Short mmCIF file of C-alpha atoms and ligand atoms in Angstrom, two decimals:
data_model
loop_
_atom_site.label_atom_id
_atom_site.label_comp_id
_atom_site.label_asym_id
_atom_site.label_seq_id
_atom_site.Cartn_x
_atom_site.Cartn_y
_atom_site.Cartn_z
CA UNK A 1 -11.50 -8.11 10.45
CA UNK A 2 -9.01 -5.65 9.05
CA UNK A 3 -5.41 -5.41 8.07
CA UNK A 4 -3.13 -2.74 6.99
CA UNK A 5 0.85 -3.97 5.25
CA UNK A 6 2.08 -0.83 5.29
CA UNK A 7 6.59 -1.56 3.82
CA UNK A 8 8.97 1.38 4.62
CA UNK A 9 12.23 1.81 4.04
CA UNK A 10 13.70 5.14 6.11
CA UNK A 11 10.78 7.37 7.06
CA UNK A 12 11.12 8.62 10.17
CA UNK A 13 9.97 11.44 9.36
CA UNK A 14 6.61 10.76 8.70
CA UNK A 15 6.18 7.71 10.41
CA UNK A 16 4.73 9.81 13.32
CA UNK A 17 2.03 12.09 11.83
CA UNK A 18 1.05 9.08 9.83
CA UNK A 19 0.51 6.59 12.79
CA UNK A 20 -2.14 9.37 14.16
CA UNK A 21 -3.98 9.27 11.11
CA UNK A 22 -3.67 6.16 9.96
CA UNK A 23 -4.78 4.35 13.87
CA UNK A 24 -8.50 5.81 13.84
CA UNK A 25 -9.14 5.73 10.61
CA UNK A 26 -8.75 1.53 10.71
CA UNK A 27 -9.87 1.31 14.76
CA UNK A 28 -13.85 3.23 13.49
CA UNK A 29 -13.96 0.34 10.85
CA UNK A 30 -14.17 -3.13 11.96
CA UNK A 31 -13.38 -2.80 15.75
CA UNK A 32 -10.29 -5.70 15.22
CA UNK A 33 -8.20 -3.91 13.59
CA UNK A 34 -4.32 -5.27 12.58
CA UNK A 35 -1.23 -2.87 11.36
CA UNK A 36 1.70 -4.70 10.05
CA UNK A 37 4.88 -2.81 9.22
CA UNK A 38 7.19 -3.64 6.61
CA UNK A 39 10.62 -1.88 8.14
CA UNK A 40 12.77 -2.26 4.34
CA UNK A 41 16.37 -2.55 6.55
CA UNK A 42 15.55 0.72 7.03
CA UNK A 43 19.16 2.71 7.38
CA UNK A 44 17.66 5.39 10.56
CA UNK A 45 15.46 5.07 13.44
CA UNK A 46 12.59 3.46 11.15
CA UNK A 47 12.79 -0.11 13.54
CA UNK A 48 12.48 2.83 16.45
CA UNK A 49 10.18 4.29 16.09
CA UNK A 50 8.07 1.66 15.32
CA UNK A 51 8.90 -0.86 17.76
CA UNK A 52 7.28 3.08 19.80
CA UNK A 53 4.34 1.88 18.34
CA UNK A 54 4.57 -1.29 18.87
CA UNK A 55 4.61 -1.08 23.12
CA UNK A 56 1.98 0.77 22.78
CA UNK A 57 -0.55 -0.04 21.25
CA UNK A 58 -0.71 -4.56 20.60
CA UNK A 59 -2.63 -4.81 17.50
CA UNK A 60 0.87 -2.96 15.72
CA UNK A 61 3.45 -5.52 14.78
CA UNK A 62 6.67 -4.63 12.67
CA UNK A 63 8.76 -7.43 10.21
CA UNK A 64 12.09 -6.14 9.44
CA UNK A 65 14.90 -7.25 7.38
CA UNK A 66 18.29 -6.68 7.63
CA UNK A 67 18.41 -5.54 4.36
CA UNK A 68 16.37 -3.43 2.40
CA UNK A 69 14.68 -6.85 -0.23
CA UNK A 70 12.07 -4.34 -1.87
CA UNK A 71 8.65 -2.93 -1.59
CA UNK A 72 7.49 -5.24 -3.61
CA UNK A 73 9.10 -8.63 -1.09
CA UNK A 74 8.71 -6.45 2.27
CA UNK A 75 4.48 -6.27 1.09
CA UNK A 76 5.11 -10.28 0.17
CA UNK A 77 5.52 -11.05 3.66
CA UNK A 78 3.25 -8.34 5.14
CA UNK A 79 0.10 -10.55 3.33
CA UNK A 80 1.63 -14.31 3.99
CA UNK A 81 1.44 -12.70 7.64
CA UNK A 82 -1.88 -10.58 7.73
CA UNK A 83 -4.36 -12.77 9.66
CA UNK A 84 -7.65 -9.76 8.85
CA UNK A 85 -10.30 -11.35 5.53
CA UNK A 86 -9.69 -7.76 3.80
CA UNK A 87 -6.00 -6.06 3.47
CA UNK A 88 -4.81 -2.60 2.92
CA UNK A 89 -1.98 -1.49 1.49
CA UNK A 90 -0.76 2.32 2.40
CA UNK A 91 2.29 3.99 1.30
CA UNK A 92 4.01 5.71 4.57
CA UNK A 93 5.28 8.67 3.06
CA UNK A 94 2.16 10.70 4.38
CA UNK A 95 0.80 10.02 -0.57
CA UNK A 96 -1.82 8.46 0.99
CA UNK A 97 -4.47 9.53 3.05
CA UNK A 98 -5.64 6.73 5.45
CA UNK A 99 -9.06 8.28 5.46
CA UNK A 100 -9.77 6.79 1.82
CA UNK A 101 -9.57 3.03 3.39
CA UNK A 102 -13.25 3.07 4.35
CA UNK A 103 -14.84 4.18 0.48
CA UNK A 104 -12.35 1.01 -0.81
CA UNK A 105 -13.34 -1.39 2.12
CA UNK A 106 -17.70 -0.69 0.85
CA UNK A 107 -15.90 -0.20 -2.17
CA UNK A 108 -15.11 -4.16 -2.22
CA UNK A 109 -17.58 -5.31 -0.23
CA UNK A 110 -19.87 -4.71 -3.73
CA UNK A 111 -17.91 -7.86 -4.49
CA UNK A 112 -14.45 -6.85 -5.87
CA UNK A 113 -11.58 -8.80 -4.89
CA UNK A 114 -8.38 -6.08 -4.50
CA UNK A 115 -10.09 -2.27 -5.53
CA UNK A 116 -6.92 -0.55 -7.04
CA UNK A 117 -6.45 3.46 -5.97
CA UNK A 118 -6.54 5.60 -8.79
CA UNK A 119 -4.63 9.31 -8.33
CA UNK A 120 -6.55 10.94 -10.43
CA UNK A 121 -5.21 14.30 -8.81
CA UNK A 122 -1.81 13.22 -8.63
CA UNK A 123 1.36 15.60 -6.83
CA UNK A 124 4.01 14.14 -8.52
CA UNK A 125 6.86 15.09 -10.82
CA UNK A 126 5.35 16.00 -13.91
CA UNK A 127 8.14 13.13 -15.47
CA UNK A 128 6.72 10.58 -13.13
CA UNK A 129 3.03 10.61 -14.11
CA UNK A 130 4.22 11.46 -17.95
CA UNK A 131 5.87 7.81 -17.40
CA UNK A 132 3.47 5.92 -15.60
CA UNK A 133 0.57 7.14 -17.78
CA UNK A 134 1.71 5.60 -20.12
CA UNK A 135 2.71 2.44 -18.49
CA UNK A 136 -0.38 2.50 -17.13
CA UNK A 137 -2.29 3.10 -20.77
CA UNK A 138 -0.05 -0.46 -22.60
CA UNK A 139 -1.07 -2.46 -19.49
CA UNK A 140 -4.23 -1.69 -19.78
CA UNK A 141 -4.13 -2.19 -24.05
CA UNK A 142 -1.76 -4.93 -24.64
CA UNK A 143 -3.63 -6.50 -20.86
CA UNK A 144 -6.67 -6.37 -20.54
CA UNK A 145 -7.10 -5.13 -17.37
CA UNK A 146 -7.75 -1.71 -17.50
CA UNK A 147 -7.06 1.31 -15.47
CA UNK A 148 -6.04 4.45 -15.05
CA UNK A 149 -3.04 4.04 -12.98
CA UNK A 150 -1.35 0.03 -11.64
CA UNK A 151 1.34 2.19 -9.30
CA UNK A 152 -1.02 3.21 -6.46
CA UNK A 153 0.17 1.99 -3.20
CA UNK A 154 -3.35 2.04 -1.69
CA UNK A 155 -5.13 -0.84 -2.48
CA UNK A 156 -7.11 -3.04 -0.68
CA UNK A 157 -7.62 -6.65 -0.98
CA UNK A 158 -9.64 -9.68 0.43
CA UNK A 159 -7.39 -12.53 1.95
CA UNK A 160 -7.38 -14.44 -0.95
CA UNK A 161 -6.52 -12.19 -3.52
CA UNK A 162 -3.51 -10.68 -1.06
CA UNK A 163 -1.71 -14.53 0.48
CA UNK A 164 -2.81 -15.42 -3.66
CA UNK A 165 0.28 -13.45 -5.15
CA UNK A 166 4.46 -13.47 -3.98
CA UNK A 167 5.87 -10.07 -5.32
CA UNK A 168 9.98 -10.07 -5.39
CA UNK A 169 11.99 -7.42 -7.75
CA UNK A 170 9.83 -4.38 -9.81
CA UNK A 171 6.84 -7.60 -9.37
CA UNK A 172 4.34 -4.35 -7.40
CA UNK A 173 3.69 -2.37 -9.92
CA UNK A 174 2.35 -5.56 -12.06
CA UNK A 175 -0.22 -6.10 -9.02
CA UNK A 176 -3.14 -5.64 -10.79
CA UNK A 177 -3.12 -7.67 -14.02
CA UNK A 178 -1.05 -10.78 -11.78
CA UNK A 179 -3.62 -10.93 -9.60
CA UNK A 180 -6.81 -10.73 -12.31
CA UNK A 181 -4.86 -13.73 -13.67
CA UNK A 182 -5.65 -15.94 -11.32
CA UNK A 183 -9.75 -14.96 -11.57
CA UNK A 184 -10.43 -12.58 -9.17
CA UNK A 185 -12.42 -9.38 -9.92
CA UNK A 186 -10.95 -6.05 -9.81
CA UNK A 187 -11.17 -2.42 -9.90
CA UNK A 188 -10.51 0.76 -9.38
CA UNK A 189 -11.44 3.74 -7.17
CA UNK A 190 -10.81 7.66 -7.61
CA UNK A 191 -8.10 8.58 -4.17
CA UNK A 192 -6.66 11.98 -2.38
CA UNK A 193 -3.51 12.05 -3.38
CA UNK A 194 -0.63 14.25 -1.67
CA UNK A 195 2.29 15.55 -1.63
CA UNK A 196 5.88 13.75 -0.74
CA UNK A 197 6.03 15.66 3.17
CA UNK A 198 9.52 14.40 4.33
CA UNK A 199 12.74 12.95 1.42
CA UNK A 200 12.97 11.54 -1.99
CA UNK A 201 10.81 8.84 -3.64
CA UNK A 202 12.89 5.28 -2.97
N1 UDP B 1 9.95 1.60 0.19
C1 UDP B 1 9.99 0.42 0.41
N2 UDP B 1 10.72 -0.37 0.20
C2 UDP B 1 12.14 0.02 -1.30
C3 UDP B 1 10.94 1.42 -1.24
C4 UDP B 1 10.45 1.96 -0.73
O1 UDP B 1 9.78 -0.37 1.86
O2 UDP B 1 13.49 -0.42 -0.84
C5 UDP B 1 8.01 1.97 0.19
C6 UDP B 1 8.46 3.64 1.23
O3 UDP B 1 8.90 3.85 2.08
C7 UDP B 1 7.53 3.58 1.07
C8 UDP B 1 6.04 2.80 -0.36
O4 UDP B 1 6.79 2.30 0.00
O5 UDP B 1 6.43 3.87 1.85
C9 UDP B 1 6.40 3.84 -1.51
O6 UDP B 1 7.98 4.15 -1.85
P1 UDP B 1 8.42 5.09 -2.12
O7 UDP B 1 7.10 6.64 -1.96
O8 UDP B 1 9.67 6.01 -2.11
O9 UDP B 1 7.61 5.34 -4.46
P2 UDP B 1 6.77 6.70 -4.77
O10 UDP B 1 5.15 7.14 -4.39
O11 UDP B 1 7.84 7.10 -4.76
O12 UDP B 1 5.91 5.41 -6.12
MG1 MG B 2 5.97 8.07 -1.89
#
Protein backbone atom coordinates (compact mmCIF):
# COMPACT_ATOMS: atom_id res chain seq x y z
CA UNK A 1 0.00 0.00 0.00
CA UNK A 2 1.13 3.54 -0.76
CA UNK A 3 0.02 6.69 1.09
CA UNK A 4 0.26 10.14 -0.44
CA UNK A 5 0.48 13.02 2.02
CA UNK A 6 -0.39 16.40 0.51
CA UNK A 7 0.00 19.63 2.52
CA UNK A 8 -2.45 22.24 1.26
CA UNK A 9 -2.72 25.90 2.17
CA UNK A 10 -5.10 28.00 0.06
CA UNK A 11 -4.70 26.10 -3.22
CA UNK A 12 -8.32 26.23 -4.46
CA UNK A 13 -7.34 26.97 -8.08
CA UNK A 14 -5.02 24.00 -8.58
CA UNK A 15 -6.72 21.24 -6.57
CA UNK A 16 -9.11 19.85 -9.22
CA UNK A 17 -6.37 19.55 -11.86
CA UNK A 18 -3.96 18.10 -9.32
CA UNK A 19 -6.48 15.48 -8.12
CA UNK A 20 -7.22 14.43 -11.71
CA UNK A 21 -3.60 13.45 -12.36
CA UNK A 22 -2.80 12.20 -8.88
CA UNK A 23 -5.48 9.49 -8.56
CA UNK A 24 -4.79 7.54 -11.79
CA UNK A 25 -1.07 7.66 -11.11
CA UNK A 26 -1.48 6.23 -7.60
CA UNK A 27 -4.12 3.63 -8.46
CA UNK A 28 -2.06 2.11 -11.25
CA UNK A 29 0.96 1.81 -8.93
CA UNK A 30 -0.51 -0.15 -6.04
CA UNK A 31 -3.89 -1.85 -5.72
CA UNK A 32 -4.47 -0.14 -2.41
CA UNK A 33 -3.62 3.49 -1.96
CA UNK A 34 -4.71 6.37 0.24
CA UNK A 35 -4.44 10.11 -0.13
CA UNK A 36 -4.20 12.20 3.01
CA UNK A 37 -4.81 15.87 2.29
CA UNK A 38 -3.67 18.05 5.17
CA UNK A 39 -5.56 21.34 5.02
CA UNK A 40 -3.19 23.71 6.78
CA UNK A 41 -5.76 26.26 7.97
CA UNK A 42 -6.87 27.37 4.51
CA UNK A 43 -9.20 30.36 4.34
CA UNK A 44 -10.35 29.89 0.72
CA UNK A 45 -12.47 27.03 -0.71
CA UNK A 46 -9.73 24.42 -0.25
CA UNK A 47 -11.53 22.46 2.49
CA UNK A 48 -14.81 22.42 0.56
CA UNK A 49 -13.07 21.04 -2.54
CA UNK A 50 -11.24 18.42 -0.46
CA UNK A 51 -14.55 17.32 1.08
CA UNK A 52 -15.90 16.73 -2.44
CA UNK A 53 -12.94 14.47 -3.20
CA UNK A 54 -13.53 12.60 0.06
CA UNK A 55 -17.22 12.15 -0.73
CA UNK A 56 -16.54 10.56 -4.12
CA UNK A 57 -13.44 8.53 -3.26
CA UNK A 58 -13.18 6.39 -0.12
CA UNK A 59 -9.37 6.34 -0.45
CA UNK A 60 -9.24 10.06 0.32
CA UNK A 61 -8.88 11.32 3.90
CA UNK A 62 -8.67 14.87 5.19
CA UNK A 63 -6.88 16.30 8.19
CA UNK A 64 -7.68 19.92 8.84
CA UNK A 65 -5.94 22.48 11.04
CA UNK A 66 -7.93 25.33 12.59
CA UNK A 67 -5.16 27.75 11.71
CA UNK A 68 -2.10 27.83 9.50
CA UNK A 69 0.65 25.85 11.26
CA UNK A 70 3.12 25.50 8.40
CA UNK A 71 4.18 22.77 6.00
CA UNK A 72 6.40 20.98 8.55
CA UNK A 73 3.53 20.32 10.97
CA UNK A 74 1.18 19.45 8.11
CA UNK A 75 3.59 16.77 6.89
CA UNK A 76 4.14 15.36 10.38
CA UNK A 77 0.39 14.99 11.02
CA UNK A 78 0.00 13.25 7.67
CA UNK A 79 2.88 10.87 8.43
CA UNK A 80 1.37 9.93 11.79
CA UNK A 81 -1.90 8.95 10.09
CA UNK A 82 -0.39 7.19 7.06
CA UNK A 83 -1.00 3.45 6.80
CA UNK A 84 1.01 2.62 3.65
CA UNK A 85 4.31 0.72 3.48
CA UNK A 86 5.53 3.67 1.43
CA UNK A 87 4.63 7.33 1.93
CA UNK A 88 5.01 9.89 -0.84
CA UNK A 89 4.66 13.66 -0.42
CA UNK A 90 3.73 16.09 -3.17
CA UNK A 91 2.92 19.80 -3.22
CA UNK A 92 -0.63 20.57 -4.32
CA UNK A 93 0.30 23.55 -6.50
CA UNK A 94 0.98 21.47 -9.66
CA UNK A 95 4.74 22.12 -9.45
CA UNK A 96 5.38 18.44 -8.59
CA UNK A 97 4.27 15.84 -11.15
CA UNK A 98 2.36 12.74 -9.92
CA UNK A 99 3.82 10.82 -12.90
CA UNK A 100 7.15 10.85 -11.05
CA UNK A 101 5.89 8.82 -8.06
CA UNK A 102 6.44 5.60 -9.98
CA UNK A 103 10.12 6.40 -10.57
CA UNK A 104 10.66 7.32 -6.91
CA UNK A 105 8.99 4.08 -5.80
CA UNK A 106 11.20 2.00 -8.09
CA UNK A 107 14.26 3.73 -6.69
CA UNK A 108 13.13 3.10 -3.08
CA UNK A 109 12.69 -0.58 -3.88
CA UNK A 110 16.40 -0.74 -4.72
CA UNK A 111 16.90 -0.40 -0.95
CA UNK A 112 16.47 3.25 0.04
CA UNK A 113 14.39 4.65 2.92
CA UNK A 114 14.08 8.13 1.48
CA UNK A 115 14.21 9.12 -2.18
CA UNK A 116 14.33 12.89 -2.57
CA UNK A 117 13.16 14.56 -5.77
CA UNK A 118 15.81 16.69 -7.46
CA UNK A 119 14.33 19.55 -9.49
CA UNK A 120 17.16 19.43 -12.02
CA UNK A 121 15.45 21.91 -14.33
CA UNK A 122 13.77 24.01 -11.70
CA UNK A 123 10.98 26.43 -12.68
CA UNK A 124 11.17 29.04 -9.94
CA UNK A 125 12.47 32.62 -9.80
CA UNK A 126 16.20 33.27 -10.19
CA UNK A 127 16.37 34.51 -6.58
CA UNK A 128 14.72 31.35 -5.22
CA UNK A 129 16.96 29.07 -7.27
CA UNK A 130 20.11 30.93 -6.23
CA UNK A 131 19.31 30.95 -2.49
CA UNK A 132 18.39 27.29 -2.71
CA UNK A 133 21.71 26.47 -4.44
CA UNK A 134 23.61 28.15 -1.59
CA UNK A 135 21.51 26.26 1.00
CA UNK A 136 22.05 22.90 -0.72
CA UNK A 137 25.79 23.54 -1.03
CA UNK A 138 26.13 24.39 2.65
CA UNK A 139 24.05 21.42 3.79
CA UNK A 140 26.02 19.01 1.60
CA UNK A 141 29.42 20.47 2.48
CA UNK A 142 28.97 20.74 6.25
CA UNK A 143 26.80 17.78 7.15
CA UNK A 144 27.86 15.22 4.59
CA UNK A 145 24.47 14.28 3.15
CA UNK A 146 25.22 15.14 -0.48
CA UNK A 147 22.08 16.16 -2.35
CA UNK A 148 21.32 18.73 -5.06
CA UNK A 149 17.89 19.59 -3.70
CA UNK A 150 17.01 19.31 0.00
CA UNK A 151 13.65 21.04 -0.19
CA UNK A 152 11.81 19.39 -3.10
CA UNK A 153 8.19 18.69 -2.07
CA UNK A 154 8.29 15.38 -3.91
CA UNK A 155 9.84 12.75 -1.64
CA UNK A 156 9.15 9.07 -1.11
CA UNK A 157 9.75 7.38 2.24
CA UNK A 158 9.45 3.95 3.73
CA UNK A 159 6.82 3.99 6.46
CA UNK A 160 9.53 3.71 9.15
CA UNK A 161 11.47 6.71 7.81
CA UNK A 162 8.36 8.91 7.50
CA UNK A 163 7.18 8.10 10.99
CA UNK A 164 10.62 8.70 12.51
CA UNK A 165 10.52 12.48 12.13
CA UNK A 166 8.66 15.12 14.10
CA UNK A 167 8.82 18.41 12.23
CA UNK A 168 7.79 21.95 13.11
CA UNK A 169 8.70 25.49 12.04
CA UNK A 170 11.07 25.40 9.07
CA UNK A 171 12.30 21.86 9.71
CA UNK A 172 10.88 20.43 6.45
CA UNK A 173 13.93 21.96 4.73
CA UNK A 174 16.21 19.62 6.70
CA UNK A 175 14.31 16.34 6.20
CA UNK A 176 17.09 14.45 4.35
CA UNK A 177 19.59 15.25 7.10
CA UNK A 178 17.17 14.37 9.93
CA UNK A 179 16.27 11.05 8.30
CA UNK A 180 19.90 10.20 7.54
CA UNK A 181 20.93 10.95 11.13
CA UNK A 182 18.52 8.25 12.28
CA UNK A 183 20.45 5.72 10.21
CA UNK A 184 18.16 5.53 7.16
CA UNK A 185 19.50 5.33 3.59
CA UNK A 186 18.86 8.54 1.65
CA UNK A 187 19.25 9.18 -2.07
CA UNK A 188 17.94 11.48 -4.81
CA UNK A 189 16.36 11.18 -8.24
CA UNK A 190 15.91 13.87 -10.89
CA UNK A 191 12.22 14.80 -11.32
CA UNK A 192 10.27 17.08 -13.63
CA UNK A 193 9.29 20.44 -12.18
CA UNK A 194 6.69 22.92 -13.39
CA UNK A 195 6.03 26.63 -12.93
CA UNK A 196 3.45 27.50 -10.28
CA UNK A 197 0.27 27.73 -12.37
CA UNK A 198 -1.90 29.64 -9.88
CA UNK A 199 -1.40 31.86 -6.85
CA UNK A 200 1.88 32.62 -5.13
CA UNK A 201 4.45 30.68 -3.15
CA UNK A 202 3.13 30.25 0.41
N1 LIG B 1 1.87 24.75 2.30
C1 LIG B 1 1.28 24.42 3.50
N2 LIG B 1 1.39 25.28 4.56
C2 LIG B 1 2.07 26.45 4.46
C3 LIG B 1 2.72 26.76 3.25
C4 LIG B 1 2.60 25.89 2.18
O1 LIG B 1 0.61 23.37 3.62
O2 LIG B 1 2.12 27.18 5.46
C5 LIG B 1 1.73 23.84 1.15
C6 LIG B 1 1.30 24.52 -0.15
O3 LIG B 1 -0.09 24.64 -0.25
C7 LIG B 1 1.88 23.59 -1.21
C8 LIG B 1 3.19 23.12 -0.52
O4 LIG B 1 3.01 23.30 0.88
O5 LIG B 1 1.05 22.48 -1.45
C9 LIG B 1 4.42 23.90 -1.00
O6 LIG B 1 4.22 25.28 -0.80
P1 LIG B 1 4.71 26.41 -1.82
O7 LIG B 1 4.36 26.04 -3.21
O8 LIG B 1 4.22 27.72 -1.34
O9 LIG B 1 6.30 26.34 -1.64
P2 LIG B 1 7.41 26.57 -2.78
O10 LIG B 1 7.11 25.64 -3.92
O11 LIG B 1 7.28 27.98 -3.19
O12 LIG B 1 8.69 26.24 -2.05
MG1 LIG C 1 5.38 25.42 -4.93
